Amino acid sequence: MKTEEILVVDIEATCWEGRNPPGQENDIIEVGVCLLDVGTGAISANRGILVMPERSQISKFCTQLTSITPGLIEDEGIYFDDACDILEQEYDARNLVWASYGDYDRNQFQRQCSEMRVAYPFGPKHINVKTMFQQKRRMKRGVGMAGALEILNLPLEGTHHRGVDDAKNIAKILHWVLNN
């Protein structure tokens, strides 16, 4: 029997305190991914893909929020189109249902792919885990990922605002939503 998997994605992007400085566009700088086995809750293939910003620079504020430094990106970062290729080739992103916490990740991917003329790596089936959690808990307003984990009495593992860790934490929330 084939197990059903969902690709869970969390991105980090260049950011600033307040508005973007002139000439700076938000660029994805990390794509956190993992595969969630819907039945068992097992999380596999957890990875953070570091991406070089091509239209902006990493601000001190961004580093404080994400812990991602310009030096880390210089050492380990790849181009955005190469990151999209990894999602397609190694994670079968076009054929799997994929999930993120809220719509920011989906919208940022669509916008950046369009603006940079890169093929969108995902298929059409997307799950907004934040909305599903809000509906399942019958909440008037959505809560952030850390808040959802707290409500569920689940530990926040790793570093908050690191895609590699947040993808895994989102997968735990998604598993709860799908199985309760």
PDB file of C-alpha atoms in Angstrom:
ATOM      1  CA  MET A   1       0.000   0.000   0.000  1.00  0.00           C
ATOM      2  CA  LYS A   2       1.394   3.409  -1.047  1.00  0.00           C
ATOM      3  CA  THR A   3       1.690   6.002   1.675  1.00  0.00           C
ATOM      4  CA  GLU A   4       0.281   9.442   1.040  1.00  0.00           C
ATOM      5  CA  GLU A   5       2.786  12.241   1.460  1.00  0.00           C
ATOM      6  CA  ILE A   6       2.388  15.992   1.574  1.00  0.00           C
ATOM      7  CA  LEU A   7       5.279  18.329   0.824  1.00  0.00           C
ATOM      8  CA  VAL A   8       5.493  20.924   3.610  1.00  0.00           C
ATOM      9  CA  VAL A   9       7.274  24.154   2.714  1.00  0.00           C
ATOM     10  CA  ASP A  10       8.351  27.181   4.723  1.00  0.00           C
ATOM     11  CA  ILE A  11      10.324  30.034   3.212  1.00  0.00           C
ATOM     12  CA  GLU A  12      12.368  32.842   4.648  1.00  0.00           C
ATOM     13  CA  ALA A  13      12.849  35.967   2.569  1.00  0.00           C
ATOM     14  CA  THR A  14      14.870  39.154   2.777  1.00  0.00           C
ATOM     15  CA  CYS A  15      13.103  41.625   5.030  1.00  0.00           C
ATOM     16  CA  TRP A  16      13.561  44.977   6.680  1.00  0.00           C
ATOM     17  CA  GLU A  17      12.143  46.799   9.648  1.00  0.00           C
ATOM     18  CA  GLY A  18       9.403  48.830   7.963  1.00  0.00           C
ATOM     19  CA  ARG A  19       9.187  49.309   4.205  1.00  0.00           C
ATOM     20  CA  ASN A  20      11.583  47.830   1.673  1.00  0.00           C
ATOM     21  CA  PRO A  21      14.483  50.180   0.908  1.00  0.00           C
ATOM     22  CA  PRO A  22      14.384  51.669  -2.611  1.00  0.00           C
ATOM     23  CA  GLY A  23      15.431  49.139  -5.243  1.00  0.00           C
ATOM     24  CA  GLN A  24      15.168  46.132  -2.897  1.00  0.00           C
ATOM     25  CA  GLU A  25      12.660  43.347  -3.618  1.00  0.00           C
ATOM     26  CA  ASN A  26      11.870  40.549  -1.166  1.00  0.00           C
ATOM     27  CA  ASP A  27      13.923  37.540  -2.242  1.00  0.00           C
ATOM     28  CA  ILE A  28      13.546  34.004  -0.938  1.00  0.00           C
ATOM     29  CA  ILE A  29      16.734  33.146   0.991  1.00  0.00           C
ATOM     30  CA  GLU A  30      15.725  29.759   2.416  1.00  0.00           C
ATOM     31  CA  VAL A  31      13.286  27.084   1.345  1.00  0.00           C
ATOM     32  CA  GLY A  32      12.586  24.700   4.197  1.00  0.00           C
ATOM     33  CA  VAL A  33      11.003  21.440   3.089  1.00  0.00           C
ATOM     34  CA  CYS A  34       9.964  18.105   4.481  1.00  0.00           C
ATOM     35  CA  LEU A  35       7.680  15.254   3.570  1.00  0.00           C
ATOM     36  CA  LEU A  36       4.834  14.370   5.919  1.00  0.00           C
ATOM     37  CA  ASP A  37       3.439  10.840   5.896  1.00  0.00           C
ATOM     38  CA  VAL A  38      -0.253  11.629   6.361  1.00  0.00           C
ATOM     39  CA  GLY A  39      -1.062   8.345   8.091  1.00  0.00           C
ATOM     40  CA  THR A  40       1.807   7.959  10.528  1.00  0.00           C
ATOM     41  CA  GLY A  41       2.924  11.562  11.005  1.00  0.00           C
ATOM     42  CA  ALA A  42       6.484  10.566  10.130  1.00  0.00           C
ATOM     43  CA  ILE A  43       8.527  13.465   8.819  1.00  0.00           C
ATOM     44  CA  SER A  44      11.290  12.756   6.309  1.00  0.00           C
ATOM     45  CA  ALA A  45      13.513  14.494   3.768  1.00  0.00           C
ATOM     46  CA  ASN A  46      13.772  17.598   5.985  1.00  0.00           C
ATOM     47  CA  ARG A  47      16.101  20.100   4.401  1.00  0.00           C
ATOM     48  CA  GLY A  48      16.838  23.798   4.225  1.00  0.00           C
ATOM     49  CA  ILE A  49      17.811  25.037   0.775  1.00  0.00           C
ATOM     50  CA  LEU A  50      19.697  28.316   1.108  1.00  0.00           C
ATOM     51  CA  VAL A  51      19.138  30.731  -1.770  1.00  0.00           C
ATOM     52  CA  MET A  52      21.219  33.729  -2.854  1.00  0.00           C
ATOM     53  CA  PRO A  53      19.139  36.903  -2.999  1.00  0.00           C
ATOM     54  CA  GLU A  54      19.442  38.318  -6.507  1.00  0.00           C
ATOM     55  CA  ARG A  55      17.376  41.507  -6.084  1.00  0.00           C
ATOM     56  CA  SER A  56      18.184  42.522  -2.513  1.00  0.00           C
ATOM     57  CA  GLN A  57      20.608  42.216   0.364  1.00  0.00           C
ATOM     58  CA  ILE A  58      20.175  40.548   3.738  1.00  0.00           C
ATOM     59  CA  SER A  59      19.608  43.267   6.340  1.00  0.00           C
ATOM     60  CA  LYS A  60      20.758  43.150   9.955  1.00  0.00           C
ATOM     61  CA  PHE A  61      17.060  42.957  10.911  1.00  0.00           C
ATOM     62  CA  CYS A  62      16.640  39.900   8.637  1.00  0.00           C
ATOM     63  CA  THR A  63      19.659  38.188  10.191  1.00  0.00           C
ATOM     64  CA  GLN A  64      18.347  38.899  13.711  1.00  0.00           C
ATOM     65  CA  LEU A  65      14.958  37.393  12.756  1.00  0.00           C
ATOM     66  CA  THR A  66      16.138  34.345  10.803  1.00  0.00           C
ATOM     67  CA  SER A  67      19.758  33.799  11.932  1.00  0.00           C
ATOM     68  CA  ILE A  68      20.672  33.699   8.212  1.00  0.00           C
ATOM     69  CA  THR A  69      23.779  35.772   7.545  1.00  0.00           C
ATOM     70  CA  PRO A  70      25.182  37.050   4.252  1.00  0.00           C
ATOM     71  CA  GLY A  71      28.239  34.862   4.911  1.00  0.00           C
ATOM     72  CA  LEU A  72      26.125  31.721   5.297  1.00  0.00           C
ATOM     73  CA  ILE A  73      24.435  32.467   1.970  1.00  0.00           C
ATOM     74  CA  GLU A  74      27.797  33.165   0.295  1.00  0.00           C
ATOM     75  CA  ASP A  75      29.106  29.800   1.527  1.00  0.00           C
ATOM     76  CA  GLU A  76      26.049  27.612   0.925  1.00  0.00           C
ATOM     77  CA  GLY A  77      23.506  29.506  -1.192  1.00  0.00           C
ATOM     78  CA  ILE A  78      22.382  28.540  -4.677  1.00  0.00           C
ATOM     79  CA  TYR A  79      20.437  30.479  -7.310  1.00  0.00           C
ATOM     80  CA  PHE A  80      16.649  30.663  -7.042  1.00  0.00           C
ATOM     81  CA  ASP A  81      16.084  28.759 -10.294  1.00  0.00           C
ATOM     82  CA  ASP A  82      18.337  25.952  -9.030  1.00  0.00           C
ATOM     83  CA  ALA A  83      16.331  25.783  -5.790  1.00  0.00           C
ATOM     84  CA  CYS A  84      13.148  25.444  -7.861  1.00  0.00           C
ATOM     85  CA  ASP A  85      14.774  22.631  -9.847  1.00  0.00           C
ATOM     86  CA  ILE A  86      15.575  20.798  -6.578  1.00  0.00           C
ATOM     87  CA  LEU A  87      11.938  21.088  -5.494  1.00  0.00           C
ATOM     88  CA  GLU A  88      10.775  19.583  -8.778  1.00  0.00           C
ATOM     89  CA  GLN A  89      13.424  16.903  -9.231  1.00  0.00           C
ATOM     90  CA  GLU A  90      14.138  15.757  -5.682  1.00  0.00           C
ATOM     91  CA  TYR A  91      10.764  16.417  -4.032  1.00  0.00           C
ATOM     92  CA  ASP A  92       8.354  15.914  -6.973  1.00  0.00           C
ATOM     93  CA  ALA A  93       6.758  19.257  -6.032  1.00  0.00           C
ATOM     94  CA  ARG A  94       4.607  19.434  -9.176  1.00  0.00           C
ATOM     95  CA  ASN A  95       2.851  16.169  -8.407  1.00  0.00           C
ATOM     96  CA  LEU A  96       2.463  16.305  -4.637  1.00  0.00           C
ATOM     97  CA  VAL A  97      -0.033  18.254  -2.626  1.00  0.00           C
ATOM     98  CA  TRP A  98       1.983  20.902  -0.842  1.00  0.00           C
ATOM     99  CA  ALA A  99       1.327  22.879   2.313  1.00  0.00           C
ATOM    100  CA  SER A 100       2.505  26.039   4.021  1.00  0.00           C
ATOM    101  CA  TYR A 101       1.444  27.994   7.085  1.00  0.00           C
ATOM    102  CA  GLY A 102      -0.635  30.796   5.560  1.00  0.00           C
ATOM    103  CA  ASP A 103      -0.539  32.110   2.013  1.00  0.00           C
ATOM    104  CA  TYR A 104       2.660  34.156   2.210  1.00  0.00           C
ATOM    105  CA  ASP A 105       4.890  31.316   0.992  1.00  0.00           C
ATOM    106  CA  ARG A 106       2.657  30.483  -1.986  1.00  0.00           C
ATOM    107  CA  ASN A 107       2.231  34.143  -2.950  1.00  0.00           C
ATOM    108  CA  GLN A 108       5.957  34.907  -2.624  1.00  0.00           C
ATOM    109  CA  PHE A 109       6.872  31.891  -4.756  1.00  0.00           C
ATOM    110  CA  GLN A 110       4.339  32.868  -7.436  1.00  0.00           C
ATOM    111  CA  ARG A 111       5.490  36.503  -7.440  1.00  0.00           C
ATOM    112  CA  GLN A 112       9.216  35.703  -7.500  1.00  0.00           C
ATOM    113  CA  CYS A 113       8.843  33.044 -10.203  1.00  0.00           C
ATOM    114  CA  SER A 114       6.845  35.460 -12.343  1.00  0.00           C
ATOM    115  CA  GLU A 115       9.198  38.406 -11.832  1.00  0.00           C
ATOM    116  CA  MET A 116      12.329  36.312 -12.412  1.00  0.00           C
ATOM    117  CA  ARG A 117      10.820  34.275 -15.261  1.00  0.00           C
ATOM    118  CA  VAL A 118      11.407  30.962 -13.484  1.00  0.00           C
ATOM    119  CA  ALA A 119       8.986  28.036 -13.852  1.00  0.00           C
ATOM    120  CA  TYR A 120       6.732  27.732 -10.794  1.00  0.00           C
ATOM    121  CA  PRO A 121       7.861  24.446  -9.168  1.00  0.00           C
ATOM    122  CA  PHE A 122       4.589  23.427  -7.482  1.00  0.00           C
ATOM    123  CA  GLY A 123       1.382  21.846  -8.672  1.00  0.00           C
ATOM    124  CA  PRO A 124      -2.037  23.423  -8.117  1.00  0.00           C
ATOM    125  CA  LYS A 125      -2.983  21.610  -4.896  1.00  0.00           C
ATOM    126  CA  HIS A 126      -1.983  23.760  -1.905  1.00  0.00           C
ATOM    127  CA  ILE A 127      -3.044  23.462   1.735  1.00  0.00           C
ATOM    128  CA  ASN A 128      -3.123  26.570   3.913  1.00  0.00           C
ATOM    129  CA  VAL A 129      -2.352  24.980   7.296  1.00  0.00           C
ATOM    130  CA  LYS A 130      -3.065  28.204   9.200  1.00  0.00           C
ATOM    131  CA  THR A 131      -6.631  28.402   7.848  1.00  0.00           C
ATOM    132  CA  MET A 132      -7.247  24.686   8.379  1.00  0.00           C
ATOM    133  CA  PHE A 133      -6.021  24.932  11.988  1.00  0.00           C
ATOM    134  CA  GLN A 134      -8.214  27.973  12.622  1.00  0.00           C
ATOM    135  CA  GLN A 135     -11.274  26.167  11.232  1.00  0.00           C
ATOM    136  CA  LYS A 136     -10.549  22.917  13.071  1.00  0.00           C
ATOM    137  CA  ARG A 137     -10.176  24.746  16.398  1.00  0.00           C
ATOM    138  CA  ARG A 138     -13.196  26.981  15.616  1.00  0.00           C
ATOM    139  CA  MET A 139     -11.170  30.118  16.247  1.00  0.00           C
ATOM    140  CA  LYS A 140     -12.302  33.589  15.191  1.00  0.00           C
ATOM    141  CA  ARG A 141      -8.778  34.536  14.169  1.00  0.00           C
ATOM    142  CA  GLY A 142      -5.781  32.607  12.991  1.00  0.00           C
ATOM    143  CA  VAL A 143      -2.662  32.303  15.103  1.00  0.00           C
ATOM    144  CA  GLY A 144       0.976  32.096  14.106  1.00  0.00           C
ATOM    145  CA  MET A 145       2.800  28.805  13.856  1.00  0.00           C
ATOM    146  CA  ALA A 146       4.356  29.138  17.314  1.00  0.00           C
ATOM    147  CA  GLY A 147       0.928  29.914  18.781  1.00  0.00           C
ATOM    148  CA  ALA A 148      -0.609  26.854  17.132  1.00  0.00           C
ATOM    149  CA  LEU A 149       2.130  24.637  18.553  1.00  0.00           C
ATOM    150  CA  GLU A 150       1.513  26.121  21.997  1.00  0.00           C
ATOM    151  CA  ILE A 151      -2.240  25.471  21.741  1.00  0.00           C
ATOM    152  CA  LEU A 152      -1.482  21.848  20.820  1.00  0.00           C
ATOM    153  CA  ASN A 153       1.112  21.503  23.601  1.00  0.00           C
ATOM    154  CA  LEU A 154       3.731  20.613  21.012  1.00  0.00           C
ATOM    155  CA  PRO A 155       7.302  21.887  21.370  1.00  0.00           C
ATOM    156  CA  LEU A 156       8.694  24.314  18.820  1.00  0.00           C
ATOM    157  CA  GLU A 157      11.718  22.399  17.589  1.00  0.00           C
ATOM    158  CA  GLY A 158      14.798  24.174  16.280  1.00  0.00           C
ATOM    159  CA  THR A 159      15.077  27.863  15.475  1.00  0.00           C
ATOM    160  CA  HIS A 160      11.876  29.801  14.798  1.00  0.00           C
ATOM    161  CA  HIS A 161      12.074  31.621  11.444  1.00  0.00           C
ATOM    162  CA  ARG A 162      14.444  29.078   9.957  1.00  0.00           C
ATOM    163  CA  GLY A 163      12.687  27.354   7.085  1.00  0.00           C
ATOM    164  CA  VAL A 164      14.314  23.966   7.717  1.00  0.00           C
ATOM    165  CA  ASP A 165      12.934  23.895  11.288  1.00  0.00           C
ATOM    166  CA  ASP A 166       9.616  25.649  10.674  1.00  0.00           C
ATOM    167  CA  ALA A 167       8.711  23.204   7.872  1.00  0.00           C
ATOM    168  CA  LYS A 168       9.008  20.347  10.376  1.00  0.00           C
ATOM    169  CA  ASN A 169       6.953  22.234  12.975  1.00  0.00           C
ATOM    170  CA  ILE A 170       4.254  23.017  10.401  1.00  0.00           C
ATOM    171  CA  ALA A 171       4.156  19.327   9.446  1.00  0.00           C
ATOM    172  CA  LYS A 172       3.355  18.451  13.082  1.00  0.00           C
ATOM    173  CA  ILE A 173       0.450  20.921  13.068  1.00  0.00           C
ATOM    174  CA  LEU A 174      -0.805  19.623   9.716  1.00  0.00           C
ATOM    175  CA  HIS A 175      -0.706  16.039  10.962  1.00  0.00           C
ATOM    176  CA  TRP A 176      -2.820  17.026  13.973  1.00  0.00           C
ATOM    177  CA  VAL A 177      -5.321  18.870  11.736  1.00  0.00           C
ATOM    178  CA  LEU A 178      -5.702  15.909   9.365  1.00  0.00           C
ATOM    179  CA  ASN A 179      -6.034  13.298  12.105  1.00  0.00           C
ATOM    180  CA  ASN A 180      -8.236  14.934  14.760  1.00  0.00           C
TER     181      ASN A 180
END
